[in-house]
Coordinates of C-alpha atoms in Angstrom, one line a residue:
Chain A
X1 CA 5.4 -47.9 -47.4
X2 CA 7.8 -45.0 -48.1
X3 CA 7.2 -45.4 -51.9
X4 CA 3.7 -44.0 -51.3
X5 CA 5.2 -40.9 -49.7
X6 CA 6.1 -37.6 -51.3
X7 CA 7.9 -34.7 -49.6
X8 CA 8.2 -31.3 -51.3
X9 CA 10.9 -29.3 -49.4
X10 CA 13.4 -26.5 -49.6
X11 CA 16.9 -26.4 -48.2
X12 CA 17.6 -24.4 -45.1
X13 CA 14.1 -24.9 -43.6
X14 CA 14.0 -26.3 -40.0
X15 CA 10.4 -27.4 -40.5
X16 CA 11.3 -29.5 -43.5
X17 CA 14.3 -30.9 -41.7
X18 CA 12.1 -32.1 -38.8
X19 CA 10.0 -34.2 -41.2
X20 CA 13.1 -35.6 -42.9
X21 CA 14.7 -36.6 -39.6
X22 CA 11.4 -38.3 -38.6
X23 CA 11.2 -40.2 -41.9
X24 CA 14.8 -41.4 -41.3
X25 CA 14.2 -42.4 -37.7
X26 CA 11.1 -44.4 -38.7
X27 CA 13.1 -46.3 -41.4
X28 CA 11.0 -44.7 -44.1
X29 CA 13.9 -44.1 -46.6
X30 CA 13.1 -44.2 -50.2
X31 CA 10.2 -41.7 -50.2
X32 CA 9.8 -39.5 -53.2
X33 CA 11.3 -36.1 -52.6
X34 CA 11.6 -32.9 -54.6
X35 CA 13.9 -30.1 -53.6
X36 CA 12.3 -26.8 -54.6
X37 CA 13.5 -23.2 -54.3
X38 CA 12.1 -20.8 -51.7
X39 CA 14.1 -17.9 -53.3
X40 CA 12.3 -18.6 -56.7
X41 CA 9.0 -18.7 -54.8
X42 CA 8.3 -22.3 -55.7
X43 CA 6.3 -22.7 -52.5
X44 CA 3.6 -20.7 -54.4
X45 CA 3.8 -22.9 -57.5
X46 CA 0.8 -24.8 -58.7
X47 CA 2.4 -28.1 -57.7
X48 CA 2.7 -27.0 -54.1
X49 CA -0.7 -25.1 -53.9
X50 CA -2.5 -28.2 -55.2
X51 CA -1.5 -30.1 -52.0
X52 CA -1.0 -27.2 -49.6
X53 CA -3.4 -24.2 -49.8
X54 CA -1.0 -22.2 -47.6
X55 CA 1.8 -22.5 -50.1
X56 CA 4.5 -23.6 -47.7
X57 CA 7.3 -26.1 -47.2
X58 CA 7.2 -28.8 -46.2
X59 CA 4.4 -30.3 -48.2
X60 CA 3.9 -34.0 -47.4
X61 CA 1.7 -36.7 -48.8
X62 CA 1.3 -40.3 -47.8
X63 CA -1.0 -42.1 -50.3
X64 CA -4.0 -39.9 -50.4
X65 CA -3.4 -38.4 -47.0
X66 CA -1.9 -34.9 -46.9
X67 CA -0.3 -33.5 -43.8
X68 CA 1.8 -30.4 -44.2
X69 CA 2.3 -28.9 -40.8
X70 CA 5.7 -30.2 -39.7
X71 CA 4.7 -31.0 -36.1
X72 CA 1.5 -32.7 -37.5
X73 CA 3.5 -34.8 -40.0
X74 CA 6.0 -35.9 -37.2
X75 CA 3.2 -36.9 -34.8
X76 CA 1.3 -38.6 -37.6
X77 CA 4.3 -40.6 -38.7
X78 CA 5.2 -41.6 -35.2
X79 CA 1.7 -42.8 -34.6
X80 CA 1.3 -44.7 -37.8
X81 CA 4.7 -46.4 -37.6
X82 CA 5.0 -46.6 -33.8
X83 CA 6.8 -50.0 -33.7
X84 CA 9.0 -49.2 -36.7
X85 CA 12.4 -47.6 -36.3
X86 CA 13.1 -45.4 -33.3
X87 CA 10.3 -44.9 -30.7
X88 CA 10.0 -41.1 -30.7
X89 CA 7.5 -40.6 -27.9
X90 CA 8.6 -42.0 -24.5
X91 CA 6.1 -44.3 -22.7
X92 CA 7.2 -43.2 -19.2
X93 CA 4.8 -40.4 -18.1
X94 CA 7.4 -38.1 -16.7
X95 CA 9.6 -38.3 -19.8
X96 CA 6.6 -38.1 -22.0
X97 CA 5.4 -34.9 -20.4
X98 CA 8.9 -33.4 -20.6
X99 CA 9.1 -34.5 -24.3
X100 CA 5.9 -32.7 -25.2
X101 CA 6.8 -29.7 -23.1
X102 CA 10.2 -29.2 -24.8
X103 CA 8.7 -30.0 -28.2
X104 CA 6.3 -27.1 -27.9
X105 CA 8.8 -24.8 -26.3
X106 CA 10.7 -25.5 -29.4
X107 CA 8.1 -23.6 -31.4
X108 CA 8.8 -20.5 -29.3
X109 CA 12.5 -21.0 -29.7
X110 CA 12.1 -21.1 -33.5
X111 CA 9.8 -18.1 -33.5
X112 CA 12.3 -16.0 -31.6
X113 CA 15.1 -17.1 -33.9
X114 CA 13.0 -16.1 -36.9
X115 CA 12.3 -12.6 -35.6
X116 CA 16.1 -11.9 -35.5
X117 CA 17.3 -13.8 -38.5
X118 CA 14.5 -12.8 -40.8
X119 CA 13.7 -9.4 -39.4
X120 CA 14.4 -7.7 -42.7
X121 CA 12.2 -10.2 -44.6
X122 CA 9.4 -10.1 -42.1
X123 CA 9.2 -6.3 -41.7
X124 CA 9.0 -3.8 -44.7
X125 CA 11.8 -1.3 -44.7
X126 CA 9.8 1.7 -43.6
X127 CA 8.4 -0.1 -40.6
X128 CA 11.8 -1.3 -39.3
X129 CA 13.1 0.1 -36.0
X130 CA 16.5 -0.5 -34.4
X131 CA 14.7 -0.6 -31.0
X132 CA 12.5 -3.5 -32.3
X133 CA 15.5 -5.5 -33.6
X134 CA 17.2 -4.9 -30.2
X135 CA 14.2 -6.2 -28.3
X136 CA 14.0 -9.3 -30.5
X137 CA 17.7 -10.0 -29.9
X138 CA 17.2 -9.6 -26.1
X139 CA 14.2 -12.0 -26.3
X140 CA 16.3 -14.5 -28.2
X141 CA 19.2 -14.2 -25.7
X142 CA 16.7 -14.9 -22.8
X143 CA 15.4 -17.9 -24.8
X144 CA 18.9 -19.3 -25.6
X145 CA 19.8 -19.0 -21.9
X146 CA 16.7 -21.0 -21.0
X147 CA 17.8 -23.8 -23.3
X148 CA 21.4 -23.7 -21.9
X149 CA 19.8 -24.3 -18.5
X150 CA 17.6 -27.2 -19.8
X151 CA 20.7 -28.9 -21.4
X152 CA 22.7 -28.4 -18.2
X153 CA 20.1 -30.7 -16.5
X154 CA 20.1 -33.4 -19.1
X155 CA 23.8 -33.5 -19.8
X156 CA 24.1 -37.2 -18.8
X157 CA 21.9 -38.4 -21.7
X158 CA 22.6 -35.5 -24.2
X159 CA 19.0 -35.6 -25.3
X160 CA 16.2 -33.2 -24.3
X161 CA 13.9 -35.8 -22.7
X162 CA 15.3 -39.2 -22.0
X163 CA 16.3 -41.0 -25.2
X164 CA 16.3 -39.3 -28.6
X165 CA 12.7 -38.2 -29.1
X166 CA 10.4 -35.9 -31.1
X167 CA 11.7 -33.1 -28.9
X168 CA 15.1 -33.5 -30.4
X169 CA 13.6 -33.9 -33.9
X170 CA 12.0 -30.5 -33.7
X171 CA 14.5 -28.6 -31.6
X172 CA 17.8 -29.8 -33.2
X173 CA 17.2 -28.1 -36.6
X174 CA 16.7 -24.8 -34.7
X175 CA 19.9 -25.3 -32.8
X176 CA 21.7 -26.0 -36.1
X177 CA 20.0 -23.0 -37.7
X178 CA 21.3 -20.8 -34.9
X179 CA 24.9 -21.9 -35.3
X180 CA 24.6 -21.6 -39.1
X181 CA 23.7 -17.9 -38.5
X182 CA 26.7 -17.2 -36.4
X183 CA 25.7 -18.1 -32.8
X184 CA 28.7 -18.1 -30.5
X185 CA 29.6 -21.6 -29.3
X186 CA 31.6 -20.0 -26.5
X187 CA 28.7 -18.1 -25.1
X188 CA 26.3 -21.1 -25.5
X189 CA 28.5 -24.1 -24.7
X190 CA 25.7 -26.5 -23.8
X191 CA 23.9 -25.8 -27.1
X192 CA 27.2 -26.2 -28.9
X193 CA 27.8 -29.6 -27.1
X194 CA 24.2 -30.7 -27.9
X195 CA 24.8 -29.7 -31.5
X196 CA 28.0 -31.6 -31.8
X197 CA 26.7 -34.7 -30.1
X198 CA 23.7 -34.9 -32.5
X199 CA 25.0 -33.7 -35.8
X200 CA 26.5 -37.1 -36.8
X201 CA 23.5 -39.1 -35.8
X202 CA 22.6 -41.0 -39.0
X203 CA 19.1 -39.6 -39.3
X204 CA 20.4 -36.1 -39.0
X205 CA 23.6 -36.5 -41.0
X206 CA 21.9 -38.1 -44.0
X207 CA 19.2 -35.4 -44.0
X208 CA 21.4 -32.4 -43.5
X209 CA 21.0 -30.2 -46.6
X210 CA 24.2 -30.2 -48.6
X211 CA 24.5 -26.5 -48.8
X212 CA 23.6 -25.9 -45.2
X213 CA 27.1 -24.9 -44.1
X214 CA 28.3 -23.2 -47.2
X215 CA 29.4 -19.7 -46.4
X216 CA 26.9 -17.1 -47.5
X217 CA 26.9 -13.4 -46.9
X218 CA 24.5 -12.2 -44.2
X219 CA 24.9 -15.4 -42.2
X220 CA 26.5 -13.7 -39.2
X221 CA 23.3 -12.2 -38.0
X222 CA 23.5 -14.0 -34.6
X223 CA 27.1 -13.2 -33.8
X224 CA 26.3 -10.6 -31.2
X225 CA 23.4 -12.4 -29.5
Chain B
X1 CA -6.5 -38.8 -10.4
X2 CA -7.8 -35.2 -10.8
X3 CA -7.1 -34.4 -7.2
X4 CA -3.3 -34.6 -7.9
X5 CA -3.7 -31.9 -10.7
X6 CA -3.3 -28.2 -10.4
X7 CA -4.1 -25.6 -13.0
X8 CA -3.1 -22.0 -12.7
X9 CA -5.0 -20.0 -15.3
X10 CA -6.3 -16.6 -16.3
X11 CA -9.7 -15.7 -17.8
X12 CA -9.8 -14.9 -21.5
X13 CA -6.8 -17.0 -22.5
X14 CA -7.5 -19.5 -25.3
X15 CA -4.4 -21.6 -24.3
X16 CA -5.8 -22.0 -20.7
X17 CA -9.2 -22.8 -22.1
X18 CA -7.7 -25.6 -24.3
X19 CA -6.4 -27.4 -21.2
X20 CA -9.7 -26.9 -19.3
X21 CA -11.7 -28.4 -22.2
X22 CA -9.4 -31.4 -22.3
X23 CA -9.7 -32.0 -18.6
X24 CA -13.5 -31.9 -18.9
X25 CA -13.5 -34.3 -21.9
X26 CA -11.2 -36.7 -20.1
X27 CA -13.5 -36.7 -17.0
X28 CA -10.9 -35.1 -14.9
X29 CA -13.2 -32.8 -13.0
X30 CA -12.2 -31.8 -9.5
X31 CA -8.6 -30.7 -10.2
X32 CA -7.3 -27.9 -8.1
X33 CA -7.5 -24.6 -10.0
X34 CA -6.6 -21.1 -9.2
X35 CA -7.8 -18.1 -11.3
X36 CA -5.0 -15.5 -11.4
X37 CA -4.9 -12.1 -13.0
X38 CA -2.9 -11.3 -16.1
X39 CA -3.7 -7.6 -15.7
X40 CA -2.0 -7.7 -12.3
X41 CA 0.9 -9.6 -13.8
X42 CA 0.3 -12.6 -11.6
X43 CA 1.9 -14.8 -14.4
X44 CA 5.2 -13.3 -13.1
X45 CA 4.4 -14.1 -9.5
X46 CA 6.7 -16.4 -7.5
X47 CA 3.9 -19.0 -7.4
X48 CA 3.8 -19.3 -11.2
X49 CA 7.6 -18.9 -11.8
X50 CA 8.3 -21.7 -9.4
X51 CA 6.5 -24.1 -11.8
X52 CA 6.9 -22.2 -15.0
X53 CA 10.2 -20.4 -15.7
X54 CA 8.5 -18.6 -18.7
X55 CA 6.0 -17.1 -16.4
X56 CA 2.9 -17.9 -18.4
X57 CA -0.6 -19.2 -18.2
X58 CA -1.6 -22.0 -18.2
X59 CA 0.7 -23.5 -15.7
X60 CA -0.2 -27.2 -15.1
X61 CA 1.0 -29.8 -12.7
X62 CA 0.0 -33.5 -12.4
X63 CA 1.6 -35.0 -9.3
X64 CA 5.3 -34.0 -9.7
X65 CA 5.0 -33.7 -13.5
X66 CA 4.8 -30.2 -14.8
X67 CA 3.6 -29.6 -18.4
X68 CA 2.8 -26.0 -19.1
X69 CA 2.6 -25.6 -22.9
X70 CA -1.1 -25.9 -23.7
X71 CA -0.6 -28.2 -26.7
X72 CA 1.8 -30.3 -24.6
X73 CA -0.7 -30.6 -21.7
X74 CA -3.5 -31.6 -24.1
X75 CA -1.4 -34.3 -25.8
X76 CA -0.1 -35.6 -22.5
X77 CA -3.6 -35.8 -20.9
X78 CA -5.0 -37.6 -24.0
X79 CA -2.1 -40.1 -23.9
X80 CA -2.2 -40.7 -20.2
X81 CA -6.0 -41.1 -20.0
X82 CA -6.6 -42.5 -23.4
X83 CA -9.4 -44.8 -22.5
X84 CA -11.1 -42.3 -20.1
X85 CA -13.8 -39.9 -21.3
X86 CA -13.7 -38.8 -24.9
X87 CA -11.1 -40.2 -27.3
X88 CA -9.5 -37.0 -28.6
X89 CA -7.2 -38.5 -31.3
X90 CA -8.9 -40.5 -34.0
X91 CA -7.5 -44.0 -34.8
X92 CA -8.4 -43.8 -38.5
X93 CA -5.2 -42.7 -40.3
X94 CA -7.0 -40.2 -42.6
X95 CA -8.9 -38.6 -39.8
X96 CA -5.9 -38.6 -37.5
X97 CA -3.8 -36.8 -40.2
X98 CA -6.5 -34.2 -40.7
X99 CA -6.8 -33.8 -36.9
X100 CA -3.1 -33.1 -36.4
X101 CA -3.0 -30.9 -39.5
X102 CA -5.9 -28.7 -38.3
X103 CA -4.6 -28.7 -34.7
X104 CA -1.3 -27.1 -35.8
X105 CA -2.9 -24.8 -38.3
X106 CA -4.8 -23.7 -35.3
X107 CA -1.6 -22.2 -33.9
X108 CA -1.2 -20.0 -37.0
X109 CA -4.9 -19.0 -36.7
X110 CA -4.3 -18.0 -33.1
X111 CA -1.1 -16.1 -34.0
X112 CA -2.8 -14.1 -36.7
X113 CA -5.7 -13.2 -34.3
X114 CA -3.1 -12.1 -31.7
X115 CA -1.4 -9.8 -34.1
X116 CA -4.6 -7.9 -34.7
X117 CA -6.2 -8.0 -31.3
X118 CA -3.1 -7.4 -29.3
X119 CA -1.2 -5.2 -31.8
X120 CA -1.1 -2.3 -29.3
X121 CA 0.2 -4.5 -26.5
X122 CA 2.7 -6.3 -28.7
X123 CA 4.3 -3.2 -30.3
X124 CA 5.5 -0.1 -28.4
X125 CA 3.7 3.1 -29.5
X126 CA 6.6 4.6 -31.4
X127 CA 7.1 1.5 -33.5
X128 CA 3.4 1.2 -34.6
X129 CA 2.4 1.7 -38.2
X130 CA -1.1 1.8 -39.7
X131 CA 0.4 -0.1 -42.7
X132 CA 1.5 -2.9 -40.3
X133 CA -1.9 -3.2 -38.7
X134 CA -3.6 -3.2 -42.1
X135 CA -1.3 -6.0 -43.2
X136 CA -2.0 -8.0 -40.1
X137 CA -5.8 -7.6 -40.7
X138 CA -5.4 -8.7 -44.3
X139 CA -3.5 -11.8 -43.2
X140 CA -6.2 -12.5 -40.6
X141 CA -8.9 -12.2 -43.3
X142 CA -7.1 -14.7 -45.5
X143 CA -6.8 -17.0 -42.5
X144 CA -10.4 -16.7 -41.6
X145 CA -11.5 -17.5 -45.2
X146 CA -9.3 -20.6 -45.1
X147 CA -11.2 -21.8 -42.1
X148 CA -14.6 -20.9 -43.6
X149 CA -13.6 -23.2 -46.5
X150 CA -12.5 -26.0 -44.1
X151 CA -15.8 -25.9 -42.3
X152 CA -17.7 -25.9 -45.6
X153 CA -16.2 -29.3 -46.3
X154 CA -16.9 -30.8 -42.9
X155 CA -20.4 -29.4 -42.4
X156 CA -22.1 -32.8 -42.1
X157 CA -20.2 -33.6 -38.8
X158 CA -19.7 -30.0 -37.5
X159 CA -16.3 -30.9 -36.2
X160 CA -12.9 -30.2 -37.8
X161 CA -11.8 -33.8 -38.2
X162 CA -14.3 -36.6 -37.8
X163 CA -15.7 -36.7 -34.3
X164 CA -14.9 -34.0 -31.7
X165 CA -11.1 -34.1 -31.3
X166 CA -8.0 -32.2 -30.1
X167 CA -8.4 -30.1 -33.3
X168 CA -11.6 -28.7 -31.9
X169 CA -10.2 -28.5 -28.4
X170 CA -7.4 -26.1 -29.6
X171 CA -9.3 -24.2 -32.4
X172 CA -12.7 -23.6 -30.7
X173 CA -11.3 -21.2 -28.1
X174 CA -9.7 -19.1 -30.9
X175 CA -13.1 -19.0 -32.8
X176 CA -14.8 -17.9 -29.6
X177 CA -12.0 -15.4 -29.0
X178 CA -12.6 -13.9 -32.5
X179 CA -16.4 -13.5 -32.0
X180 CA -15.7 -12.0 -28.5
X181 CA -13.6 -9.4 -30.3
X182 CA -16.3 -8.4 -32.7
X183 CA -15.9 -10.8 -35.7
X184 CA -18.9 -10.6 -38.0
X185 CA -21.1 -13.7 -38.0
X186 CA -22.6 -12.5 -41.3
X187 CA -19.2 -12.4 -43.1
X188 CA -18.1 -15.7 -41.5
X189 CA -21.2 -17.8 -41.4
X190 CA -19.5 -21.2 -41.2
X191 CA -17.3 -20.1 -38.3
X192 CA -20.5 -18.7 -36.6
X193 CA -22.3 -22.0 -37.2
X194 CA -19.3 -23.9 -35.8
X195 CA -19.2 -21.6 -32.8
X196 CA -22.9 -22.0 -32.1
X197 CA -22.9 -25.8 -32.5
X198 CA -20.0 -26.2 -30.0
X199 CA -20.6 -23.5 -27.4
X200 CA -23.1 -25.6 -25.4
X201 CA -21.0 -28.8 -25.4
X202 CA -20.7 -29.7 -21.7
X203 CA -16.9 -29.5 -21.6
X204 CA -16.9 -26.1 -23.3
X205 CA -19.9 -24.6 -21.5
X206 CA -18.7 -25.6 -18.0
X207 CA -15.2 -24.2 -18.7
X208 CA -16.2 -20.9 -20.4
X209 CA -14.9 -18.1 -18.3
X210 CA -17.8 -16.4 -16.6
X211 CA -16.7 -12.9 -17.7
X212 CA -15.9 -14.0 -21.3
X213 CA -18.9 -12.2 -22.8
X214 CA -19.2 -9.2 -20.6
X215 CA -19.0 -6.1 -22.7
X216 CA -15.7 -4.4 -22.4
X217 CA -14.5 -1.3 -24.3
X218 CA -12.0 -2.1 -27.1
X219 CA -13.6 -5.4 -27.7
X220 CA -14.7 -4.4 -31.2
X221 CA -11.3 -4.7 -32.8
X222 CA -12.3 -7.4 -35.3
X223 CA -15.5 -5.6 -36.5
X224 CA -14.0 -4.6 -39.8
X225 CA -12.0 -7.8 -40.6

């Protein structure tokens, strides 16, 4: 099955990582993959645009089926390979509701991270304001505290909603992203614990981009959050 | 079943409308509902915060299960009441993939609408720039043209992915939202056709907020998009 799949991705992208973790969890190793460069604008290349009119990573193809939105790809793969590999959506109604709830709160979390980490890329120089960046940082602090609280409540299992699920698939890359950009493990101990418990999970470890933790200048942007 | 459900909502909110359409489609009429006021900040009331720490509409409860994110609530309801009412996720893999893809692109669509419609609410006065609003309008135009193209391709069925599905549940309220705020039916004929074909669908008609189309000043913000 995996031989009929192709993933075009770039390193350092939480949305790409979500799809890669899902593929690993569903035992779909051996798919075709091509690492492209965001810096070189390869997401706007003809190769990507032919499959993805938005010109974004990930771009994912299964046979003649194209599904590029990362959440869509994860839900599609779980549905099509339900009984293969890890079951990523709990059956139990309460856990399932919590799973979906955390999964979609994960989008807000990622959005708030983006507004701090990529502020300079998202906003042209003459439209930037210290007051705006300060507000984005405050919103991110509020968001991070919410997740600290959620993880306090689920400490016994270490996952966000019962067993490992799509909620972890989509949220973990954002947590890793936050620490990569300098988030303090001391100020956010539950998030740090969650990160440490999950980072060596086979699906995550084998899909972690090799250069993810190389030091790069400008990667301390979350130090004071 | 519906008697054990409670929805706290506000008028004019596409996310609330998504959940209401889903409840109608799944034959879950008769749920408890309470219309609250966003203008009076009732989303930050104790009643809402007790169920929803983010203080947002919709806030949704089923028995002792709370699921507030609108996409989460729609997916949860479809999963729990799969064989009741309309089947909202296609079985066919190709249609299912397209359904998830459009559903999540619908989030981008809604986000781009928000950045134009609510620019003044999202950005404090001394941080506003004409250049930023112009860029948001251009991004929205690009987005709207993408959807015009999608609808061109599915004209025979009038829905976004095969039969009526969760893709329509989440995207229709944004389309209605756009026309409410002055979008030109002449410049976006496919979106206008889609809107007209779906607006009288029972689940949509019965859940359309009564004041949705009352004239209000400032509701022409999309006229030049």
